CSV table of C-alpha atoms in Angstrom, one decimal:
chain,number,residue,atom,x,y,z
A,1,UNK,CA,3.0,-17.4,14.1
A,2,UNK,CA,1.4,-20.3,15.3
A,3,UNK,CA,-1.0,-22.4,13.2
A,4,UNK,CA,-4.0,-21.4,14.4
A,5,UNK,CA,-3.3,-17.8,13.5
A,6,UNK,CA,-2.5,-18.6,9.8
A,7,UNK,CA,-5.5,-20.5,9.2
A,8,UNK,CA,-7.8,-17.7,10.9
A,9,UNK,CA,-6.0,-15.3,8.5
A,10,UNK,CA,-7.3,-17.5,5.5
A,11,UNK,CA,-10.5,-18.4,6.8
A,12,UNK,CA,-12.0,-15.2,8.2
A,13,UNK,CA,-15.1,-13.7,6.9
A,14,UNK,CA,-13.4,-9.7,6.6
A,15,UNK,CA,-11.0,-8.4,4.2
A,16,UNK,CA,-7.4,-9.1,3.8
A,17,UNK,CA,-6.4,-6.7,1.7
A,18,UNK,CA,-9.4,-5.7,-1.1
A,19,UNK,CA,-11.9,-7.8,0.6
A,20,UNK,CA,-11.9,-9.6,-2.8
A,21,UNK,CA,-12.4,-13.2,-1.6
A,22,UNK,CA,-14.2,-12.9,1.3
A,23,UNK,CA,-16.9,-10.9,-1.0
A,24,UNK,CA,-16.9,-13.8,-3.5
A,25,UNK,CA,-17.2,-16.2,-0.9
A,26,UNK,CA,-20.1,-14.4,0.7
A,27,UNK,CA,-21.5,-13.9,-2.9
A,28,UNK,CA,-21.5,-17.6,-4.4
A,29,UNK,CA,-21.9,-19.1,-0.8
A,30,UNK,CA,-18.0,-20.8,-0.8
A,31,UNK,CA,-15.8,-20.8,2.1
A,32,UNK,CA,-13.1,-18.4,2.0
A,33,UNK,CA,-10.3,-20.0,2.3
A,34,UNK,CA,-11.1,-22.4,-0.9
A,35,UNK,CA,-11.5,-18.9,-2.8
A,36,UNK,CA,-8.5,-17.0,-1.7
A,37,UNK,CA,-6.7,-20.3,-2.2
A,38,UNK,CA,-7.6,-20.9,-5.5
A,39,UNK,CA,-6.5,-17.0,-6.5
A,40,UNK,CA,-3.0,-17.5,-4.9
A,41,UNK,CA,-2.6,-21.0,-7.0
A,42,UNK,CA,-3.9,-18.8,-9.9
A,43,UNK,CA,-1.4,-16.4,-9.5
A,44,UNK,CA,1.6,-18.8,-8.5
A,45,UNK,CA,0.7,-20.5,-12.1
A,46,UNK,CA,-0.2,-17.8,-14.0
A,47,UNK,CA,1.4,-14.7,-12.6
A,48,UNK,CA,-0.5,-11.7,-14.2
A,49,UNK,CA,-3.4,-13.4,-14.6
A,50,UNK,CA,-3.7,-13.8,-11.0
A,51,UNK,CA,-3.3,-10.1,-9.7
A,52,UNK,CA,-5.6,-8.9,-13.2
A,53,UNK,CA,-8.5,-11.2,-11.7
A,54,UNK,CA,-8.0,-9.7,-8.1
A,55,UNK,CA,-7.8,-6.4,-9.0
A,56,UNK,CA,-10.4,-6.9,-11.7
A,57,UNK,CA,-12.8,-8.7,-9.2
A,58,UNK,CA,-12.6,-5.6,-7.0
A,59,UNK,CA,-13.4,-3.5,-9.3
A,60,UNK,CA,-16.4,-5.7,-10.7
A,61,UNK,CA,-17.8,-5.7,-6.9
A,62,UNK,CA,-17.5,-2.7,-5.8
A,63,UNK,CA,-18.9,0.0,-7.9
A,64,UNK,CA,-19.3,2.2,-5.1
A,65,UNK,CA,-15.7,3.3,-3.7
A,66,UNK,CA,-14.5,6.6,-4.7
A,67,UNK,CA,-12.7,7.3,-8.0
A,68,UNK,CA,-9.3,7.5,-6.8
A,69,UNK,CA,-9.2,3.8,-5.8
A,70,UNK,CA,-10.9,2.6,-8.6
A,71,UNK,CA,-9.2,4.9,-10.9
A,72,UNK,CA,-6.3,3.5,-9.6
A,73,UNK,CA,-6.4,0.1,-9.9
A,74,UNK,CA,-7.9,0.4,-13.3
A,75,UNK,CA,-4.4,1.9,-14.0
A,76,UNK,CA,-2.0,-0.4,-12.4
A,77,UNK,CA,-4.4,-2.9,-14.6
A,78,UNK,CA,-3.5,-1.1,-17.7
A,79,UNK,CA,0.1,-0.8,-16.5
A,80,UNK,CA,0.6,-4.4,-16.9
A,81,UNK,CA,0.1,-4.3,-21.1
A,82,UNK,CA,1.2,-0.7,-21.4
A,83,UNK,CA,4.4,-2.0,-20.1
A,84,UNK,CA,5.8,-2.7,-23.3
A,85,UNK,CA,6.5,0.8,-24.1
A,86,UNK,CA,8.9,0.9,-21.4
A,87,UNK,CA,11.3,-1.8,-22.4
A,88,UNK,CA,14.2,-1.3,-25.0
A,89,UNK,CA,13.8,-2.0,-29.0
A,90,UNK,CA,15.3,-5.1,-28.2
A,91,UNK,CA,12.7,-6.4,-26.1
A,92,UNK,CA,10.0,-4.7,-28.1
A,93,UNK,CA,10.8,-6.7,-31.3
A,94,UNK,CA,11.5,-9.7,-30.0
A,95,UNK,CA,8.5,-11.1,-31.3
A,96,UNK,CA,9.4,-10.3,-35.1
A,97,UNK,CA,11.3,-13.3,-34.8
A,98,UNK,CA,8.6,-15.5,-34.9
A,99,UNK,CA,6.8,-13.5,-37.3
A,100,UNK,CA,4.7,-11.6,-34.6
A,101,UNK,CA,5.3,-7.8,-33.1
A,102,UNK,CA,3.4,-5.6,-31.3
A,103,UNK,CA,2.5,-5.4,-27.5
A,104,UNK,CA,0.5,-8.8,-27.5
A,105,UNK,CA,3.0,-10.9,-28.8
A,106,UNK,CA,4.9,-9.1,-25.7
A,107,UNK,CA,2.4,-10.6,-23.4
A,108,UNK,CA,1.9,-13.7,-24.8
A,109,UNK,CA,5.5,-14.6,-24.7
A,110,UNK,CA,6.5,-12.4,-21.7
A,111,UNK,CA,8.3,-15.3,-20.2
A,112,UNK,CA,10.1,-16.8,-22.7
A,113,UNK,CA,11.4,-13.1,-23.4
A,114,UNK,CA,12.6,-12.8,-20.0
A,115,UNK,CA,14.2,-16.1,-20.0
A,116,UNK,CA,16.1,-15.5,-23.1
A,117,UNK,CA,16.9,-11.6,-22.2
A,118,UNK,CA,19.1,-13.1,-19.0
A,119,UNK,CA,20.9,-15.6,-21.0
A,120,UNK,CA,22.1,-13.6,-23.9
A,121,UNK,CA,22.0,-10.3,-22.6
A,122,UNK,CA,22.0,-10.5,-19.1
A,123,UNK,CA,19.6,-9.5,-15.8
A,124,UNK,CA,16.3,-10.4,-17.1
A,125,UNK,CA,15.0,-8.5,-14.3
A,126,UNK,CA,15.7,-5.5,-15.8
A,127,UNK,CA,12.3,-6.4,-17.7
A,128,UNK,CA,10.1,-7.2,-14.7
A,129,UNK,CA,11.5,-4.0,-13.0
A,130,UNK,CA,9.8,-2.1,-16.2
A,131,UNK,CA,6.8,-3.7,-15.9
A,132,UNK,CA,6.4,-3.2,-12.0
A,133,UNK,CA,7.7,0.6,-12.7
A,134,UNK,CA,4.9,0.8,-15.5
A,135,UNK,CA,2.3,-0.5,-12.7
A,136,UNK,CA,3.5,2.0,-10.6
A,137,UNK,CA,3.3,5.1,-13.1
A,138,UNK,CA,-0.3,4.2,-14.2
A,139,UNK,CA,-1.9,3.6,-10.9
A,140,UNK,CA,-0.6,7.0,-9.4
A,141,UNK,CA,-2.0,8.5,-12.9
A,142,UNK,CA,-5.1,6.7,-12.4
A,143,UNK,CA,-5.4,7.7,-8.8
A,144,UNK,CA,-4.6,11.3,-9.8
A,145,UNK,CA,-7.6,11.5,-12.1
A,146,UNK,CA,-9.9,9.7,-10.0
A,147,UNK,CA,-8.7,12.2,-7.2
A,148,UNK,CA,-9.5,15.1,-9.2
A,149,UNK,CA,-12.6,13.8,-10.3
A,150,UNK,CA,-13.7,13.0,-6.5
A,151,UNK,CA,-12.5,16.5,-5.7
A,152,UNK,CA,-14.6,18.2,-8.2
A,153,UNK,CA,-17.8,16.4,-7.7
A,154,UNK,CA,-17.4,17.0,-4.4
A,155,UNK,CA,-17.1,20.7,-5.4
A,156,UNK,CA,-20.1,20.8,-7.5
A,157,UNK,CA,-22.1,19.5,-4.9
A,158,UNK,CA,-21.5,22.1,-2.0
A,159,UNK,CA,-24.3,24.7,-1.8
A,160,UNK,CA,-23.9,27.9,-2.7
């Protein structure tokens, strides 16, 4: 790739992937490079926080996309926190030992639990694997239900 092909992939007007950015862009009148850099810096810095505001942004913007594909991403959003029912007892109440338990003290401290998973126990991976697994699981729920929901509708509607 030569340079002038990466910066017409940042700074063009259509969608990358969602179409997140360039809506935004278009939106609050900002160029969309500055936007889709500032969500990549976002999500180098703060890694869930990052793809949450993507995928939340999409969803925020457009309200008008079938079910599946919202149903969808609203469940690989909810696989993110849910993802604490997939790791071991271990992980789960690793927070007691600072007097907090429960699936937000699991967020809030995911990366000092993954950090001290792989040097006392080993393959802190392990953990992110859950939580890309729990992603996984919810948005193919979610897009199941919004499937079925778009299926139906569509049902109801024919004439008779």
């Amino acid at each position: 790739m030569d340079k002038e092909t990466v910066i017409h992939f940042f700074t063009r007007s259509e969608k990358s992937l969602l179409g997140v950015c360039s809506t935004i862009a278009q939106k609050f009148k900002l160029p969309p490079i500055g936007v889709r850099v500032a969500l990549i810096v976002l999500t180098l810095i703060f890694i869930p926080l990052g793809i949450i505001v993507y995928l939340g942004s999409y969803l925020a913007f457009n309200q008008r996309k079938g079910r599946m594909v919202t149903f969808g991403l609203l469940g690989a959003l909810l696989g993110i926190p849910l993802s604490y029912y997939f790791q071991s007892d271990m992980v789960q109440n690793y927070g007691s030992l600072y007097g907090n338990t429960g699936m937000f003290s699991y967020l809030k401290n995911f990366t000092t639990i993954v950090d001290e998973y792989d040097k006392y126990v080993g393959n802190g991976w392990d953990i992110v694997f859950n939580v890309l697994v729990s992603i996984v699981v919810f948005a193919l729920v979610g897009g199941a239900i919004g499937y079925f929901m778009d299926k139906n509708e569509k049902n109801n509607k024919l004439p008779n």
